[in-house]
Coordinates of C-alpha atoms in Angstrom, one line a residue:
Chain A
M308 CA 0.0 0.0 0.0
G309 CA 1.3 3.4 -0.9
A310 CA 1.2 6.6 1.2
A311 CA -1.8 8.9 0.6
I312 CA -0.2 11.6 2.7
E313 CA 3.4 12.2 3.5
V314 CA 4.5 15.1 5.7
R315 CA 8.1 15.8 6.8
D316 CA 9.2 18.5 9.2
L317 CA 6.2 20.8 8.6
H318 CA 6.5 24.3 10.1
K319 CA 4.0 27.1 10.1
S320 CA 4.1 30.3 12.3
Y321 CA 1.6 33.1 12.6
G322 CA 3.1 36.4 13.8
G323 CA 6.1 34.7 15.3
R324 CA 4.1 32.1 17.2
A325 CA 4.6 28.6 15.9
A326 CA 1.3 27.0 15.2
V327 CA 3.0 23.8 13.8
G328 CA 6.5 23.3 15.0
G329 CA 8.0 20.5 12.8
I330 CA 5.7 17.5 12.4
D331 CA 6.0 14.3 10.4
L332 CA 2.8 12.5 9.3
D333 CA 2.1 9.4 7.2
V334 CA -1.3 8.2 6.2
A335 CA -1.5 4.9 4.2
E336 CA -3.9 4.4 1.4
G337 CA -7.3 3.1 2.7
E338 CA -6.4 4.0 6.3
I339 CA -8.6 6.1 8.6
L340 CA -6.3 8.3 10.7
A341 CA -7.4 10.5 13.6
F342 CA -5.5 13.7 14.3
L343 CA -6.3 14.2 17.9
G344 CA -5.5 17.2 20.1
P345 CA -6.9 20.1 22.1
N346 CA -7.9 23.5 20.7
G347 CA -5.0 25.5 19.3
A348 CA -2.8 22.4 19.0
G349 CA -2.3 23.0 15.3
K350 CA -4.8 20.4 13.9
T351 CA -6.7 22.8 11.6
T352 CA -3.5 24.6 10.5
T353 CA -2.0 21.3 9.4
I354 CA -5.1 19.9 7.7
E355 CA -5.6 23.2 5.8
I356 CA -2.1 23.1 4.6
L357 CA -2.8 19.5 3.3
E358 CA -6.0 20.7 1.7
G359 CA -4.1 23.5 -0.1
Y360 CA -5.9 26.4 1.7
R361 CA -2.9 27.6 3.6
T362 CA 0.8 27.9 2.7
R363 CA 3.6 26.4 4.8
D364 CA 6.7 28.0 6.0
S365 CA 9.0 25.0 5.5
G366 CA 9.0 21.2 5.3
S367 CA 7.7 18.9 2.6
V368 CA 4.1 17.8 1.9
S369 CA 2.8 15.3 -0.5
V370 CA -0.9 14.6 -0.8
L371 CA -1.8 11.8 -3.3
G372 CA 1.7 12.4 -4.7
V373 CA 1.2 16.1 -5.3
D374 CA 2.4 19.2 -3.3
P375 CA -0.9 20.9 -2.4
A376 CA 0.9 24.3 -2.5
S377 CA 1.2 24.0 -6.3
A378 CA -1.5 21.4 -7.1
P379 CA -3.5 21.7 -10.3
L380 CA -7.3 21.8 -10.2
A381 CA -7.3 18.2 -11.4
W382 CA -5.8 17.1 -8.1
R383 CA -9.1 18.3 -6.4
E384 CA -10.9 15.6 -8.4
R385 CA -9.4 13.1 -6.0
I386 CA -10.0 14.8 -2.6
G387 CA -13.1 15.5 -0.6
I388 CA -13.2 18.2 2.1
V389 CA -15.5 18.6 5.1
L390 CA -14.5 22.0 6.5
Q391 CA -14.7 22.8 10.2
E392 CA -17.3 25.4 9.6
S393 CA -19.3 25.8 6.4
E394 CA -23.0 26.2 5.7
P395 CA -25.1 24.9 2.8
V396 CA -26.7 27.3 0.4
A397 CA -29.9 28.1 2.2
E398 CA -32.1 28.5 -0.9
L399 CA -31.4 25.0 -2.3
T400 CA -32.7 21.6 -1.2
A401 CA -30.3 18.9 0.0
L402 CA -30.5 17.1 -3.3
E403 CA -30.1 20.3 -5.4
S404 CA -27.0 21.1 -3.3
V405 CA -25.4 17.8 -4.1
T406 CA -26.4 18.0 -7.7
M407 CA -24.8 21.5 -8.0
H408 CA -21.6 20.1 -6.6
A409 CA -21.7 17.0 -8.6
A410 CA -21.2 19.0 -11.8
Y411 CA -17.9 20.4 -10.5
Y412 CA -16.4 16.9 -10.9
A413 CA -15.5 15.0 -14.0
N414 CA -16.8 11.6 -12.7
P415 CA -19.3 12.3 -10.0
R416 CA -21.3 9.8 -8.0
D417 CA -25.1 9.8 -8.4
P418 CA -26.3 12.6 -6.1
A419 CA -29.3 10.6 -4.8
E420 CA -27.1 7.7 -4.0
V421 CA -24.7 9.9 -2.1
L422 CA -27.6 11.3 0.0
D423 CA -28.5 7.6 0.7
V424 CA -25.0 6.8 1.8
V425 CA -25.1 9.7 4.4
G426 CA -28.7 8.8 5.4
L427 CA -30.3 12.0 4.1
S428 CA -32.6 10.4 1.5
D429 CA -35.7 11.3 3.6
S430 CA -34.7 14.9 3.6
A431 CA -33.6 15.1 0.0
D432 CA -36.3 17.7 -1.0
Q433 CA -36.0 19.8 2.2
R434 CA -34.5 23.3 1.9
T435 CA -31.2 23.1 3.7
R436 CA -32.1 25.9 6.1
K437 CA -34.6 23.5 7.6
L438 CA -32.1 20.7 8.3
S439 CA -30.9 20.1 11.8
G440 CA -27.2 20.6 12.7
G441 CA -26.5 16.9 12.4
Q442 CA -28.3 16.7 9.1
K443 CA -26.3 19.7 7.8
R444 CA -23.1 18.0 8.8
R445 CA -24.2 14.9 6.8
L446 CA -24.9 17.1 3.8
D447 CA -21.4 18.5 4.2
L448 CA -20.1 15.0 3.9
A449 CA -22.4 14.2 0.9
L450 CA -20.9 17.3 -0.8
A451 CA -17.4 16.0 0.0
L452 CA -18.2 12.5 -1.3
V453 CA -20.0 13.3 -4.5
G454 CA -16.8 13.7 -6.5
S455 CA -15.9 10.1 -5.6
P456 CA -12.7 11.1 -3.8
S457 CA -10.0 8.6 -2.9
L458 CA -9.0 10.8 0.1
V459 CA -11.4 12.6 2.5
F460 CA -10.5 15.3 5.0
L461 CA -12.9 15.7 7.9
D462 CA -12.1 18.7 10.2
E463 CA -13.9 18.2 13.5
P464 CA -16.9 16.5 12.0
T465 CA -18.9 16.2 15.3
T466 CA -17.9 19.3 17.4
G467 CA -20.9 20.8 19.0
F468 CA -23.1 17.8 18.6
D469 CA -25.2 16.2 21.3
P470 CA -24.2 12.6 22.1
S471 CA -26.9 10.9 19.9
A472 CA -26.0 13.1 16.9
R473 CA -22.4 12.2 17.4
R474 CA -23.2 8.5 17.4
E475 CA -25.2 8.9 14.2
S476 CA -22.3 10.7 12.5
W477 CA -20.0 7.9 13.6
T478 CA -22.1 5.4 11.8
M479 CA -21.9 7.5 8.7
I480 CA -18.2 8.0 8.9
D481 CA -17.8 4.2 9.4
A482 CA -19.6 3.9 6.0
L483 CA -16.6 5.6 4.4
R484 CA -14.6 2.6 5.4
Q485 CA -16.8 0.5 3.2
L486 CA -16.2 2.9 0.3
G487 CA -12.5 2.3 0.6
S488 CA -11.6 5.9 1.1
T489 CA -8.5 7.1 2.9
V490 CA -9.7 9.4 5.7
L491 CA -7.9 12.0 7.8
L492 CA -10.1 13.4 10.5
T493 CA -9.3 15.9 13.2
T494 CA -11.1 15.7 16.6
H495 CA -10.6 16.7 20.2
Y496 CA -12.7 13.8 21.4
M497 CA -10.6 10.8 22.4
D498 CA -13.6 8.4 22.2
E499 CA -14.3 9.6 18.7
A500 CA -10.7 8.9 17.6
E501 CA -10.8 5.5 19.3
H502 CA -14.1 4.6 17.7
L503 CA -13.4 5.7 14.1
A504 CA -9.8 5.5 13.5
D505 CA -7.3 2.7 12.6
R506 CA -4.5 4.9 14.0
I507 CA -4.3 8.0 16.2
V508 CA -1.8 10.8 16.0
V509 CA -1.8 13.1 19.1
I510 CA -0.8 16.7 18.6
A511 CA -0.2 19.3 21.3
G512 CA 1.4 22.7 21.1
G513 CA 2.2 22.2 17.4
L514 CA 4.1 19.0 18.0
I515 CA 3.2 15.3 17.7
V516 CA 3.4 13.8 21.1
A517 CA 2.2 10.2 20.4
R518 CA 1.0 7.9 17.7
G519 CA -0.4 4.5 17.4
T520 CA -3.7 2.6 18.1
A521 CA -5.7 3.5 21.1
D522 CA -4.2 0.5 23.0
E523 CA -0.7 1.4 22.0
L524 CA -1.2 4.9 23.3
A525 CA -2.4 3.6 26.6
Q526 CA 0.8 1.5 26.8
Q527 CA 3.0 4.4 25.9
V528 CA 1.7 6.4 28.7
G529 CA 2.2 3.4 31.0
A530 CA -0.9 4.0 33.0
S531 CA -1.5 1.5 35.8
T532 CA -4.7 -0.1 36.8
R533 CA -6.3 1.3 39.9
I534 CA -8.0 -0.8 42.6
T535 CA -10.1 1.2 45.1
W536 CA -12.6 0.5 47.9
R537 CA -14.1 2.4 50.8
P538 CA -12.5 1.2 54.1
D539 CA -14.7 0.9 57.2
P540 CA -13.1 3.1 59.9
G541 CA -13.9 0.4 62.6
Q542 CA -11.9 -2.3 60.8
P543 CA -8.2 -3.0 60.7
A544 CA -6.1 -1.3 58.0
P545 CA -4.5 -3.5 55.4
P546 CA -0.9 -4.5 55.9
S547 CA 1.7 -2.3 54.3
T548 CA 2.7 -5.1 52.0
I549 CA -0.4 -4.5 49.9
G550 CA 0.7 -0.9 49.4
A551 CA -2.6 0.9 49.7
T552 CA -2.9 4.6 50.2
I553 CA -5.9 6.1 52.0
A554 CA -7.2 9.6 51.1
D555 CA -10.6 11.2 51.1
G556 CA -12.1 8.2 52.8
R557 CA -11.0 5.8 50.0
A558 CA -8.2 3.3 49.8
S559 CA -6.5 2.9 46.5
I560 CA -3.7 0.8 44.9
E561 CA -2.1 1.4 41.6
T562 CA -0.6 -1.7 40.1
D563 CA 0.3 -3.5 36.9
D564 CA -0.2 -6.9 38.6
V565 CA -3.9 -6.8 39.0
V566 CA -4.4 -10.5 39.7
G567 CA -1.6 -10.8 42.3
V568 CA -2.7 -7.7 44.2
L569 CA -6.4 -8.6 44.1
H570 CA -5.5 -12.1 45.5
A571 CA -3.5 -10.7 48.3
L572 CA -6.1 -8.1 49.1
T573 CA -9.1 -10.4 49.1
S574 CA -7.2 -13.1 51.0
W575 CA -6.4 -10.6 53.7
A576 CA -10.0 -9.4 53.7
V577 CA -11.4 -12.9 54.1
E578 CA -8.9 -13.8 56.9
N579 CA -9.7 -10.6 58.8
G580 CA -13.4 -10.5 58.1
V581 CA -13.1 -7.1 56.4
G582 CA -15.7 -6.0 53.9
L583 CA -14.3 -4.3 50.8
D584 CA -17.2 -1.9 50.2
E585 CA -17.5 -0.4 46.7
L586 CA -14.5 -2.5 45.5
N587 CA -13.6 -1.2 42.1
V588 CA -11.0 -2.2 39.5
A589 CA -10.5 0.4 36.8
R590 CA -8.3 0.5 33.7
P591 CA -7.1 4.0 33.0
T592 CA -9.7 5.6 30.7
L593 CA -8.7 6.8 27.3
E594 CA -9.5 10.3 28.4
D595 CA -6.8 9.9 31.2
V596 CA -4.4 8.8 28.5
Y597 CA -5.3 11.7 26.3
L598 CA -5.0 14.3 29.1
T599 CA -1.6 12.9 30.2
L600 CA -0.3 13.0 26.6
T601 CA -1.5 16.5 25.9
G602 CA -0.5 17.9 29.3
G603 CA -4.1 18.7 30.1
G604 CA -4.4 16.5 33.1
D605 CA -1.2 17.2 35.0
E606 CA -2.7 19.1 37.8
A607 CA -5.6 16.9 38.6
G608 CA -4.0 13.6 37.6
P609 CA -2.0 11.1 39.4
T610 CA -1.6 12.9 42.7
R611 CA -5.3 12.9 43.5
S612 CA -7.1 9.8 44.5
G613 CA -10.7 10.7 44.2
P614 CA -13.3 8.0 43.5
E615 CA -13.7 8.8 39.8
P616 CA -10.5 10.1 38.4
A617 CA -11.8 11.0 35.0
T618 CA -14.9 13.1 35.6
G619 CA -13.6 15.9 37.8
R620 CA -11.4 17.4 35.1
S621 CA -12.3 20.0 32.5
R622 CA -12.1 19.0 28.9
P623 CA -11.9 21.2 25.9
R624 CA -15.5 21.7 25.1
D625 CA -15.8 25.1 23.5
R626 CA -13.7 25.4 20.4
R627 CA -14.7 29.0 19.9
A628 CA -13.3 30.1 23.1
S629 CA -9.7 29.5 22.0
R630 CA -9.4 29.4 18.3
G631 CA -5.7 30.0 18.3
S632 CA -5.1 28.4 15.0
R633 CA -6.7 31.2 12.9
Chain B
M652 CA -12.9 13.1 -19.2
S653 CA -12.9 16.8 -18.4
V654 CA -16.2 18.7 -18.4
S655 CA -16.3 21.6 -20.8
A656 CA -16.2 25.1 -19.3
A657 CA -19.3 26.0 -21.2
A658 CA -21.3 23.1 -19.8
R659 CA -20.1 24.0 -16.3
L660 CA -21.0 27.7 -16.9
R661 CA -24.5 26.8 -18.0
H662 CA -25.0 24.5 -15.0
Q663 CA -23.8 27.1 -12.5
I664 CA -25.9 29.9 -14.1
G665 CA -28.9 27.7 -13.8
F666 CA -28.4 27.1 -10.1
D667 CA -27.6 30.8 -9.5
L668 CA -30.9 31.8 -11.1
L669 CA -32.7 29.2 -9.0
I670 CA -31.1 30.6 -5.8
F671 CA -32.0 34.1 -6.9
R672 CA -35.6 33.2 -7.5
R673 CA -35.9 31.7 -4.1
N674 CA -34.3 34.6 -2.3
P675 CA -37.1 36.9 -1.3
A676 CA -35.0 40.0 -0.6
A677 CA -33.1 39.8 -3.9
T678 CA -36.3 39.3 -5.9
F679 CA -38.1 42.1 -4.2
F680 CA -35.4 44.7 -4.7
T681 CA -34.7 43.6 -8.3
V682 CA -38.0 42.6 -9.7
V683 CA -40.8 44.2 -7.6
L684 CA -39.3 47.5 -6.3
P685 CA -38.4 48.9 -9.8
L686 CA -42.0 48.3 -11.0
I687 CA -43.4 49.9 -7.8
F688 CA -41.2 53.0 -8.5
L689 CA -42.4 53.1 -12.1
V690 CA -46.0 53.3 -10.9
I691 CA -45.2 55.8 -8.1
F692 CA -43.3 58.1 -10.5
T693 CA -46.0 58.2 -13.1
S694 CA -48.5 58.8 -10.3
I695 CA -46.6 61.7 -8.8
F696 CA -45.1 63.4 -11.9
G697 CA -48.0 62.5 -14.2
N698 CA -47.9 60.8 -17.6
E699 CA -48.9 63.6 -20.0
T700 CA -48.0 63.5 -23.7
L701 CA -44.9 65.6 -24.3
S702 CA -44.4 68.1 -27.1
N703 CA -42.4 65.4 -29.1
G704 CA -45.4 63.0 -28.9
A705 CA -43.9 60.6 -26.3
K706 CA -45.4 59.8 -23.0
A707 CA -43.7 61.3 -19.9
A708 CA -43.2 57.8 -18.6
T709 CA -40.6 57.4 -21.4
L710 CA -38.3 59.6 -19.2
Y711 CA -38.7 57.3 -16.1
V712 CA -38.4 53.9 -17.8
P713 CA -34.6 54.1 -18.5
G714 CA -33.8 55.2 -14.9
I715 CA -36.0 52.4 -13.6
L716 CA -34.3 49.9 -15.9
A717 CA -30.9 51.1 -14.7
L718 CA -32.1 50.5 -11.1
A719 CA -33.2 47.0 -12.0
I720 CA -29.9 46.2 -13.7
I721 CA -27.8 47.5 -10.9
S722 CA -29.9 45.6 -8.3
A723 CA -29.6 42.4 -10.3
T724 CA -25.8 42.7 -10.5
A725 CA -23.9 45.0 -8.2
V726 CA -26.2 45.0 -5.3
N727 CA -27.2 41.3 -5.5
L728 CA -23.6 40.1 -5.9
A729 CA -22.1 42.3 -3.2
I730 CA -24.6 41.0 -0.7
T731 CA -24.8 37.3 -1.7
M732 CA -21.1 36.7 -2.4
T733 CA -20.2 38.3 0.9
A734 CA -22.7 36.0 2.7
R735 CA -21.4 33.0 0.8
R736 CA -17.8 33.9 1.7
E737 CA -18.6 34.4 5.4
R738 CA -20.6 31.1 5.6
G739 CA -17.7 29.1 4.2
I740 CA -19.7 28.3 0.9
L741 CA -17.0 29.9 -1.3
K742 CA -14.2 28.1 0.6
R743 CA -15.9 24.8 -0.1
V744 CA -16.3 25.6 -3.8
R745 CA -12.6 26.5 -3.9
G746 CA -11.9 23.0 -2.6
T747 CA -13.5 21.4 -5.7
P748 CA -12.1 21.2 -9.2
I749 CA -14.4 23.9 -10.7
P750 CA -12.2 26.6 -12.2
P751 CA -12.6 29.8 -10.0
W752 CA -13.2 32.0 -13.1
V753 CA -16.1 29.7 -14.2
F754 CA -17.8 30.1 -10.8
V755 CA -17.3 33.9 -10.8
A756 CA -18.3 34.3 -14.5
A757 CA -21.5 32.4 -13.8
Q758 CA -22.4 35.0 -11.2
A759 CA -22.0 37.8 -13.6
L760 CA -23.8 36.0 -16.4
A761 CA -26.7 35.1 -14.1
G762 CA -26.9 38.8 -13.3
F763 CA -27.0 39.6 -17.0
A764 CA -29.8 37.1 -17.6
I765 CA -31.9 38.7 -14.8
S766 CA -31.2 42.1 -16.3
A767 CA -32.3 41.0 -19.7
L768 CA -35.5 39.6 -18.2
M769 CA -36.2 42.8 -16.3
T770 CA -35.6 44.8 -19.5
V771 CA -38.4 42.8 -21.2
V772 CA -40.7 43.1 -18.2
I773 CA -40.2 46.9 -17.8
I774 CA -40.7 47.5 -21.5
V775 CA -43.9 45.4 -21.6
V776 CA -45.3 47.0 -18.4
G777 CA -44.3 50.5 -19.7
R778 CA -46.0 49.8 -23.0
L779 CA -49.2 48.3 -21.6
A780 CA -49.7 50.5 -18.6
F781 CA -48.1 53.8 -19.6
G782 CA -47.9 53.8 -23.4
V783 CA -44.1 53.9 -23.5
T784 CA -42.8 53.0 -26.9
L785 CA -39.4 51.8 -28.0
N786 CA -38.3 52.3 -31.6
A787 CA -36.9 49.2 -33.4
A788 CA -33.9 51.3 -34.2
G789 CA -33.2 51.6 -30.5
I790 CA -33.1 47.9 -29.8
P791 CA -29.5 47.1 -30.7
S792 CA -28.1 49.9 -28.6
L793 CA -30.5 48.9 -25.8
V794 CA -29.3 45.3 -25.9
L795 CA -25.6 46.4 -25.8
S796 CA -26.3 48.9 -23.0
V797 CA -27.9 46.2 -20.9
L798 CA -25.0 43.8 -21.6
I799 CA -22.2 46.3 -20.9
G800 CA -24.1 47.6 -17.9
A801 CA -24.8 44.2 -16.4
V802 CA -21.3 42.8 -16.8
S803 CA -19.6 46.0 -15.6
F804 CA -21.9 46.4 -12.6
A805 CA -21.4 42.7 -11.7
A806 CA -17.7 43.4 -11.6
I807 CA -18.4 46.4 -9.4
G808 CA -20.4 44.2 -7.0
L809 CA -17.6 41.7 -6.8
A810 CA -15.1 44.5 -6.1
L811 CA -17.3 45.8 -3.3
T812 CA -17.0 42.4 -1.5
T813 CA -13.3 43.1 -1.1
I814 CA -14.0 46.0 1.2
I815 CA -17.1 44.5 3.0
P816 CA -16.0 42.9 6.3
S817 CA -19.0 40.9 7.2
E818 CA -22.4 39.6 6.1
D819 CA -24.2 42.1 8.3
A820 CA -22.3 45.0 6.8
A821 CA -23.0 44.0 3.2
P822 CA -26.4 45.7 2.7
A823 CA -25.3 48.8 4.5
V824 CA -22.1 49.3 2.5
T825 CA -23.8 48.5 -0.8
N826 CA -26.7 50.9 -0.2
A827 CA -24.4 53.6 1.1
V828 CA -22.5 53.5 -2.2
M829 CA -25.5 53.1 -4.5
L830 CA -28.3 55.2 -3.1
P831 CA -26.6 58.5 -3.3
L832 CA -25.5 57.7 -6.9
Y833 CA -29.1 56.9 -7.9
F834 CA -30.1 60.5 -6.9
I835 CA -27.3 62.2 -8.8
S836 CA -27.5 59.9 -11.8
D837 CA -31.0 60.6 -13.3
V838 CA -32.3 57.3 -11.9
F839 CA -35.0 58.8 -9.7
I840 CA -35.0 62.4 -10.7
T841 CA -34.4 63.3 -14.3
G842 CA -33.3 66.1 -16.5
D843 CA -33.6 69.8 -15.7
Q844 CA -34.5 69.3 -12.1
V845 CA -30.9 68.8 -10.9
P846 CA -28.2 71.5 -10.6
D847 CA -25.2 71.5 -13.0
W848 CA -22.7 70.6 -10.3
V849 CA -24.7 67.5 -9.3
A850 CA -24.8 66.4 -12.9
T851 CA -21.0 67.0 -13.1
V852 CA -20.3 64.9 -10.0
G853 CA -22.8 62.2 -11.3
S854 CA -21.0 61.9 -14.6
L855 CA -17.8 60.8 -12.9
F856 CA -19.6 57.6 -11.9
P857 CA -21.0 54.8 -14.0
V858 CA -24.6 54.9 -12.8
R859 CA -25.5 58.1 -14.6
H860 CA -23.9 56.8 -17.8
L861 CA -26.0 53.6 -17.7
S862 CA -29.2 55.6 -17.3
H863 CA -28.2 57.9 -20.1
A864 CA -27.2 55.2 -22.4
L865 CA -30.6 53.6 -21.8
Q866 CA -32.3 57.0 -22.3
D867 CA -30.7 57.4 -25.6
S868 CA -32.1 54.0 -26.7
F869 CA -35.6 55.0 -25.7
D870 CA -35.4 58.5 -27.4
P871 CA -38.3 58.6 -29.9
F872 CA -36.1 60.4 -32.4
F873 CA -33.1 58.0 -32.0
D874 CA -32.5 56.5 -35.5
G875 CA -30.0 53.9 -34.4
T876 CA -26.8 56.0 -34.7
P877 CA -24.6 57.1 -33.3
W878 CA -24.4 54.6 -30.5
P879 CA -23.8 56.0 -27.0
W880 CA -20.1 55.1 -27.1
N881 CA -19.1 57.8 -24.6
H882 CA -21.4 56.3 -21.9
W883 CA -20.4 52.8 -22.7
L884 CA -16.7 53.6 -22.4
V885 CA -17.1 55.2 -18.9
I886 CA -19.2 52.2 -17.7
A887 CA -16.7 49.7 -19.2
A888 CA -13.7 51.6 -17.6
W889 CA -15.4 51.3 -14.2
G890 CA -16.1 47.7 -14.9
S891 CA -12.5 47.0 -15.9
A892 CA -11.2 48.8 -12.8
A893 CA -13.6 46.7 -10.6
A894 CA -12.5 43.5 -12.3
A895 CA -8.8 44.4 -11.5
V896 CA -9.7 45.1 -7.9
T897 CA -11.6 41.8 -7.8
L898 CA -8.7 39.8 -9.3
R899 CA -6.4 41.3 -6.7
G900 CA -8.5 41.3 -3.6
F901 CA -11.4 38.7 -3.9
R902 CA -11.4 36.4 -0.9
W903 CA -12.7 32.8 -0.9
T904 CA -12.3 32.3 2.8
P905 CA -14.2 33.9 5.7
R906 CA -12.8 37.1 7.2
R907 CA -13.9 36.3 10.8

């Protein structure tokens, strides 16, 4: 399999501030790759350089064998783009919008079929202004797919969606896999990257900080499994050999030897008649991994031992609040 | 393999006309408002038969037609293309293989098509309701005036988008430029009622030359020659300057 995208040592600065500080990126043909990172990490800057919308300061870029900075229009026959923010033409119906775009390409797909692929057939004759946010996003995808591209860019396809709309969109993006397209998508949702992508590249502060499958990322971070329970104050404390720490009324053990530690713990508990109330064994969540990688979880991370380590932290929700990449 | 530019142009013009038809603001200001003005002017100023045998409405029709052409082109394009830019619609088009010039030319030609239709409508309404006549000898210069005017004012509308910062600002900027010009360009008020200095200022700008080129074509004594070259040249000069500004400064991506 050849490389659909090949990036070497890409740099881009705005007003002296490095938005992208020297990244390498490879996307194989047929692969779905997620470009994951918080706001202002350089995701949109990078993807728009690959799409030919922005120029780079230095480095080499090849997209389908062509440098986007000097690509002829014919190159655009082979790529489909879903922009982070774009609206449909309000006066047209969904089907008319796709039909208008189909004629921009030499070998377009059938517009009605494309609407079917993205699940908009029932709304084909609706004016686009009446479509919901999720439906508009699907129309965006239909417009990107109508030219029958071999490479599709999706810039934050589900940002701002409620959970059910996100799930719907995932189903639709999964359909791209069946079409055999190469897909590069950006997201700041770890679960989205995990669900959709074959491989994840994590970017923070304009640099790539990790790459691999979701499992490989978890291993790279080396996060341990955490065993917790609520000790009864009237009962004896566990022996120090078990290595539990007690804080905020909960005992916790971090270990990579889950079976051994659990055996020792439960044996001690049975022998001493101790109830291990609310016993919980938790793998690190992917969100923990993501926050560790991108530096977002340093403050609230390993030193705290609350009952639910993942939920107390803020996550980058509002893209508009910090659009540093513009 | 490759789609011909002509086929793409036709296709895009068809959709742009459909979009125009479904846009209530654009159709009102381009189609309905000029006809309302025609009725109002003949009601206020009367429609007596002049000494040369023509109806007074013959004086209002060219100005009304100029208004319709400018609405269909400069005003419509300045507003809709700014909106499309800010909504990311132009950016998406730029990501497809359609040549940018084809997309932009289609906008200008759709404006010309609407102008041509309004020319016919205004002539027919003028004829049936107010007895305005058009000599056959005036038709060639009328057609050329509409063509030169529509294409030049389309370029002016595209050039205006380069200085309009946002969708909200588009109608304000466009009207701030065009409304004063209408008043000093014999669109609303004609002939002897305006002071000389106003006429002088007006003749620096293309609106007055469009309304006068059209007036010449409706002149009952016009025998087909000479064509209003002086007016056409000024209009085309403005159109060319606007095209140059557009080529340099037209943006496909949102400003915000």
